[in-house]
Amino acid sequence: MLDPVNEQPEKPSKTRRKKDMIALQKLGETLVNLPKSQLAKIPVPDELLEAVTVARSLKDHEAKRRQFQYIGKIMREIDPEPIKAALRKIESNSEANTVQFHQAEQWREKLIANGDDALQELLGIYPQLDRQSMRQLIRKAQYDRAHTKNSGAATMLFRCVRELLDN
């Protein structure tokens, strides 16, 4: 927005700057709460990575609050967009994994409940599937469910379906 008198861009208001700082601080908190494996995938400067590591080790609430403010300060000095993009990618991957997990659960339940009919449907979608081993797993899982046993057949069936959906 232009200032009508000087025809220069207006500086953001103090409230706007404060909201932006809080948003960056929250982004830093998100980084602190990420598992180390996911944090390693995010492009962060060394100084920020060190501050995040220190924040993870702090137990005192006030010390953590100050460290989050420091992380926010560092975030103001860098471009946060690559970090936000990486976090969105991680979030979308975890959502996709959750959806795939639920699909595998649904297929397992359908296979146990409907047996060969559901297996034929699955073979129509995935013709590379080993029919004989799947049929054995389904029958074993059905037997376990009918006799309230747990031999792990339902888990093995789930793993096979999940692997199939992964590929």
PDB file of C-alpha atoms in Angstrom:
ATOM      1  CA  MET A   1       0.000   0.000   0.000  1.00  0.00           C
ATOM      2  CA  LEU A   2       1.376   3.449  -0.891  1.00  0.00           C
ATOM      3  CA  ASP A   3       1.492   6.396   1.441  1.00  0.00           C
ATOM      4  CA  PRO A   4      -0.480   9.161  -0.396  1.00  0.00           C
ATOM      5  CA  VAL A   5       1.823  11.957   0.814  1.00  0.00           C
ATOM      6  CA  ASN A   6       5.278  10.502   0.119  1.00  0.00           C
ATOM      7  CA  GLU A   7       4.278   7.905  -2.486  1.00  0.00           C
ATOM      8  CA  GLN A   8       6.399   5.354  -0.672  1.00  0.00           C
ATOM      9  CA  PRO A   9       5.246   2.014   0.601  1.00  0.00           C
ATOM     10  CA  GLU A  10       3.769   2.168   4.098  1.00  0.00           C
ATOM     11  CA  LYS A  11       5.588   0.335   6.835  1.00  0.00           C
ATOM     12  CA  PRO A  12       3.525  -2.447   8.344  1.00  0.00           C
ATOM     13  CA  SER A  13       1.825  -1.492  11.577  1.00  0.00           C
ATOM     14  CA  LYS A  14       3.251  -2.622  14.888  1.00  0.00           C
ATOM     15  CA  THR A  15       0.348  -5.060  15.272  1.00  0.00           C
ATOM     16  CA  ARG A  16       1.055  -6.561  11.834  1.00  0.00           C
ATOM     17  CA  ARG A  17       4.761  -6.945  12.637  1.00  0.00           C
ATOM     18  CA  LYS A  18       3.927  -8.561  15.978  1.00  0.00           C
ATOM     19  CA  LYS A  19       1.522 -11.029  14.334  1.00  0.00           C
ATOM     20  CA  ASP A  20       4.195 -11.897  11.772  1.00  0.00           C
ATOM     21  CA  MET A  21       6.749 -12.440  14.551  1.00  0.00           C
ATOM     22  CA  ILE A  22       4.355 -14.702  16.456  1.00  0.00           C
ATOM     23  CA  ALA A  23       3.666 -16.697  13.276  1.00  0.00           C
ATOM     24  CA  LEU A  24       7.402 -17.220  12.741  1.00  0.00           C
ATOM     25  CA  GLN A  25       7.801 -18.202  16.384  1.00  0.00           C
ATOM     26  CA  LYS A  26       5.013 -20.796  15.983  1.00  0.00           C
ATOM     27  CA  LEU A  27       6.750 -22.085  12.861  1.00  0.00           C
ATOM     28  CA  GLY A  28       9.877 -22.490  14.990  1.00  0.00           C
ATOM     29  CA  GLU A  29       7.860 -24.393  17.617  1.00  0.00           C
ATOM     30  CA  THR A  30       6.663 -26.701  14.861  1.00  0.00           C
ATOM     31  CA  LEU A  31      10.291 -27.370  13.936  1.00  0.00           C
ATOM     32  CA  VAL A  32      11.108 -28.163  17.569  1.00  0.00           C
ATOM     33  CA  ASN A  33       8.237 -30.667  17.771  1.00  0.00           C
ATOM     34  CA  LEU A  34       9.229 -32.516  14.585  1.00  0.00           C
ATOM     35  CA  PRO A  35      11.020 -35.856  14.840  1.00  0.00           C
ATOM     36  CA  LYS A  36      14.742 -35.625  14.072  1.00  0.00           C
ATOM     37  CA  SER A  37      14.319 -37.664  10.896  1.00  0.00           C
ATOM     38  CA  GLN A  38      11.818 -35.167   9.476  1.00  0.00           C
ATOM     39  CA  LEU A  39      13.806 -32.145  10.673  1.00  0.00           C
ATOM     40  CA  ALA A  40      16.801 -33.445   8.733  1.00  0.00           C
ATOM     41  CA  LYS A  41      14.746 -33.188   5.516  1.00  0.00           C
ATOM     42  CA  ILE A  42      14.028 -29.482   6.024  1.00  0.00           C
ATOM     43  CA  PRO A  43      16.476 -26.879   4.686  1.00  0.00           C
ATOM     44  CA  VAL A  44      17.380 -24.851   7.785  1.00  0.00           C
ATOM     45  CA  PRO A  45      20.501 -22.779   8.462  1.00  0.00           C
ATOM     46  CA  ASP A  46      22.974 -24.141  11.013  1.00  0.00           C
ATOM     47  CA  GLU A  47      22.197 -21.392  13.528  1.00  0.00           C
ATOM     48  CA  LEU A  48      18.486 -22.222  13.443  1.00  0.00           C
ATOM     49  CA  LEU A  49      19.170 -25.956  13.667  1.00  0.00           C
ATOM     50  CA  GLU A  50      21.322 -25.378  16.742  1.00  0.00           C
ATOM     51  CA  ALA A  51      18.609 -23.218  18.363  1.00  0.00           C
ATOM     52  CA  VAL A  52      16.005 -25.918  17.660  1.00  0.00           C
ATOM     53  CA  THR A  53      18.272 -28.566  19.185  1.00  0.00           C
ATOM     54  CA  VAL A  54      18.764 -26.447  22.311  1.00  0.00           C
ATOM     55  CA  ALA A  55      14.998 -25.865  22.603  1.00  0.00           C
ATOM     56  CA  ARG A  56      14.403 -29.621  22.522  1.00  0.00           C
ATOM     57  CA  SER A  57      16.704 -30.142  25.478  1.00  0.00           C
ATOM     58  CA  LEU A  58      15.132 -27.439  27.676  1.00  0.00           C
ATOM     59  CA  LYS A  59      12.665 -28.517  30.358  1.00  0.00           C
ATOM     60  CA  ASP A  60      11.852 -25.231  32.089  1.00  0.00           C
ATOM     61  CA  HIS A  61       8.793 -23.502  30.596  1.00  0.00           C
ATOM     62  CA  GLU A  62      10.252 -19.997  30.794  1.00  0.00           C
ATOM     63  CA  ALA A  63      13.545 -21.084  29.253  1.00  0.00           C
ATOM     64  CA  LYS A  64      11.674 -22.741  26.397  1.00  0.00           C
ATOM     65  CA  ARG A  65       9.600 -19.598  25.867  1.00  0.00           C
ATOM     66  CA  ARG A  66      12.761 -17.484  25.600  1.00  0.00           C
ATOM     67  CA  GLN A  67      14.323 -20.015  23.239  1.00  0.00           C
ATOM     68  CA  PHE A  68      11.211 -19.918  21.033  1.00  0.00           C
ATOM     69  CA  GLN A  69      11.527 -16.131  20.915  1.00  0.00           C
ATOM     70  CA  TYR A  70      15.157 -16.540  19.874  1.00  0.00           C
ATOM     71  CA  ILE A  71      14.115 -19.004  17.175  1.00  0.00           C
ATOM     72  CA  GLY A  72      11.545 -16.438  15.994  1.00  0.00           C
ATOM     73  CA  LYS A  73      14.300 -13.819  15.799  1.00  0.00           C
ATOM     74  CA  ILE A  74      16.447 -16.108  13.665  1.00  0.00           C
ATOM     75  CA  MET A  75      13.442 -16.902  11.471  1.00  0.00           C
ATOM     76  CA  ARG A  76      12.906 -13.171  10.826  1.00  0.00           C
ATOM     77  CA  GLU A  77      16.425 -12.941   9.391  1.00  0.00           C
ATOM     78  CA  ILE A  78      15.941 -15.779   6.896  1.00  0.00           C
ATOM     79  CA  ASP A  79      13.387 -16.584   4.210  1.00  0.00           C
ATOM     80  CA  PRO A  80      10.830 -18.888   5.871  1.00  0.00           C
ATOM     81  CA  GLU A  81       9.178 -19.987   2.606  1.00  0.00           C
ATOM     82  CA  PRO A  82      11.445 -23.010   1.925  1.00  0.00           C
ATOM     83  CA  ILE A  83      10.817 -24.182   5.493  1.00  0.00           C
ATOM     84  CA  LYS A  84       7.047 -23.708   5.126  1.00  0.00           C
ATOM     85  CA  ALA A  85       7.074 -25.579   1.811  1.00  0.00           C
ATOM     86  CA  ALA A  86       9.015 -28.485   3.329  1.00  0.00           C
ATOM     87  CA  LEU A  87       6.597 -28.641   6.275  1.00  0.00           C
ATOM     88  CA  ARG A  88       3.612 -28.665   3.895  1.00  0.00           C
ATOM     89  CA  LYS A  89       5.230 -31.507   1.952  1.00  0.00           C
ATOM     90  CA  ILE A  90       5.812 -33.514   5.142  1.00  0.00           C
ATOM     91  CA  GLU A  91       2.223 -32.875   6.235  1.00  0.00           C
ATOM     92  CA  SER A  92       0.787 -33.944   2.881  1.00  0.00           C
ATOM     93  CA  ASN A  93       2.952 -37.092   2.939  1.00  0.00           C
ATOM     94  CA  SER A  94       1.682 -38.005   6.392  1.00  0.00           C
ATOM     95  CA  GLU A  95      -1.913 -37.406   5.261  1.00  0.00           C
ATOM     96  CA  ALA A  96      -1.342 -39.631   2.225  1.00  0.00           C
ATOM     97  CA  ASN A  97       0.148 -42.325   4.478  1.00  0.00           C
ATOM     98  CA  THR A  98      -2.884 -42.116   6.757  1.00  0.00           C
ATOM     99  CA  VAL A  99      -5.261 -42.473   3.815  1.00  0.00           C
ATOM    100  CA  GLN A 100      -3.289 -45.446   2.507  1.00  0.00           C
ATOM    101  CA  PHE A 101      -3.282 -47.016   5.985  1.00  0.00           C
ATOM    102  CA  HIS A 102      -7.077 -46.716   6.176  1.00  0.00           C
ATOM    103  CA  GLN A 103      -7.461 -48.203   2.697  1.00  0.00           C
ATOM    104  CA  ALA A 104      -5.328 -51.182   3.715  1.00  0.00           C
ATOM    105  CA  GLU A 105      -7.437 -51.650   6.859  1.00  0.00           C
ATOM    106  CA  GLN A 106     -10.637 -51.541   4.799  1.00  0.00           C
ATOM    107  CA  TRP A 107      -9.291 -54.091   2.316  1.00  0.00           C
ATOM    108  CA  ARG A 108      -8.210 -56.401   5.151  1.00  0.00           C
ATOM    109  CA  GLU A 109     -11.661 -56.251   6.757  1.00  0.00           C
ATOM    110  CA  LYS A 110     -13.340 -56.748   3.390  1.00  0.00           C
ATOM    111  CA  LEU A 111     -11.116 -59.738   2.592  1.00  0.00           C
ATOM    112  CA  ILE A 112     -11.800 -61.360   5.964  1.00  0.00           C
ATOM    113  CA  ALA A 113     -15.551 -60.699   5.770  1.00  0.00           C
ATOM    114  CA  ASN A 114     -16.149 -61.567   2.091  1.00  0.00           C
ATOM    115  CA  GLY A 115     -13.333 -64.030   1.372  1.00  0.00           C
ATOM    116  CA  ASP A 116     -12.973 -65.113  -2.260  1.00  0.00           C
ATOM    117  CA  ASP A 117     -15.343 -62.458  -3.642  1.00  0.00           C
ATOM    118  CA  ALA A 118     -13.227 -59.663  -2.182  1.00  0.00           C
ATOM    119  CA  LEU A 119     -10.049 -61.443  -3.307  1.00  0.00           C
ATOM    120  CA  GLN A 120     -11.374 -61.571  -6.888  1.00  0.00           C
ATOM    121  CA  GLU A 121     -12.090 -57.838  -6.701  1.00  0.00           C
ATOM    122  CA  LEU A 122      -8.569 -57.179  -5.406  1.00  0.00           C
ATOM    123  CA  LEU A 123      -7.081 -59.403  -8.127  1.00  0.00           C
ATOM    124  CA  GLY A 124      -9.003 -57.361 -10.706  1.00  0.00           C
ATOM    125  CA  ILE A 125      -7.203 -54.247  -9.494  1.00  0.00           C
ATOM    126  CA  TYR A 126      -3.807 -55.865  -8.785  1.00  0.00           C
ATOM    127  CA  PRO A 127      -3.331 -58.878 -11.104  1.00  0.00           C
ATOM    128  CA  GLN A 128       0.275 -59.418  -9.913  1.00  0.00           C
ATOM    129  CA  LEU A 129      -1.057 -60.532  -6.511  1.00  0.00           C
ATOM    130  CA  ASP A 130      -0.191 -64.083  -5.371  1.00  0.00           C
ATOM    131  CA  ARG A 131      -3.648 -65.641  -5.152  1.00  0.00           C
ATOM    132  CA  GLN A 132      -2.675 -68.778  -3.245  1.00  0.00           C
ATOM    133  CA  SER A 133      -0.796 -67.105  -0.392  1.00  0.00           C
ATOM    134  CA  MET A 134      -3.492 -64.442  -0.041  1.00  0.00           C
ATOM    135  CA  ARG A 135      -6.208 -67.104   0.076  1.00  0.00           C
ATOM    136  CA  GLN A 136      -4.286 -68.945   2.823  1.00  0.00           C
ATOM    137  CA  LEU A 137      -3.903 -65.745   4.847  1.00  0.00           C
ATOM    138  CA  ILE A 138      -7.593 -64.910   4.439  1.00  0.00           C
ATOM    139  CA  ARG A 139      -8.701 -68.361   5.574  1.00  0.00           C
ATOM    140  CA  LYS A 140      -6.335 -68.297   8.552  1.00  0.00           C
ATOM    141  CA  ALA A 141      -7.577 -64.814   9.543  1.00  0.00           C
ATOM    142  CA  GLN A 142     -11.206 -65.943   9.197  1.00  0.00           C
ATOM    143  CA  TYR A 143     -10.491 -69.000  11.358  1.00  0.00           C
ATOM    144  CA  ASP A 144      -8.769 -66.840  13.979  1.00  0.00           C
ATOM    145  CA  ARG A 145     -11.660 -64.413  14.079  1.00  0.00           C
ATOM    146  CA  ALA A 146     -14.258 -67.198  14.362  1.00  0.00           C
ATOM    147  CA  HIS A 147     -12.360 -68.907  17.175  1.00  0.00           C
ATOM    148  CA  THR A 148     -11.184 -65.664  18.867  1.00  0.00           C
ATOM    149  CA  LYS A 149      -7.550 -66.588  18.367  1.00  0.00           C
ATOM    150  CA  ASN A 150      -4.730 -64.331  17.352  1.00  0.00           C
ATOM    151  CA  SER A 151      -2.066 -66.050  15.278  1.00  0.00           C
ATOM    152  CA  GLY A 152      -1.117 -62.849  13.480  1.00  0.00           C
ATOM    153  CA  ALA A 153      -2.761 -63.809  10.189  1.00  0.00           C
ATOM    154  CA  ALA A 154      -4.851 -60.619  10.093  1.00  0.00           C
ATOM    155  CA  THR A 155      -1.687 -58.588  10.663  1.00  0.00           C
ATOM    156  CA  MET A 156       0.130 -60.463   7.902  1.00  0.00           C
ATOM    157  CA  LEU A 157      -2.851 -59.911   5.607  1.00  0.00           C
ATOM    158  CA  PHE A 158      -2.755 -56.202   6.431  1.00  0.00           C
ATOM    159  CA  ARG A 159       0.978 -56.044   5.692  1.00  0.00           C
ATOM    160  CA  CYS A 160       0.510 -57.772   2.341  1.00  0.00           C
ATOM    161  CA  VAL A 161      -2.286 -55.388   1.348  1.00  0.00           C
ATOM    162  CA  ARG A 162      -0.283 -52.374   2.545  1.00  0.00           C
ATOM    163  CA  GLU A 163       2.752 -53.486   0.546  1.00  0.00           C
ATOM    164  CA  LEU A 164       0.522 -53.984  -2.471  1.00  0.00           C
ATOM    165  CA  LEU A 165      -0.898 -50.461  -2.108  1.00  0.00           C
ATOM    166  CA  ASP A 166       2.629 -49.028  -1.708  1.00  0.00           C
ATOM    167  CA  ASN A 167       3.638 -50.435  -5.063  1.00  0.00           C
TER     168      ASN A 167
END
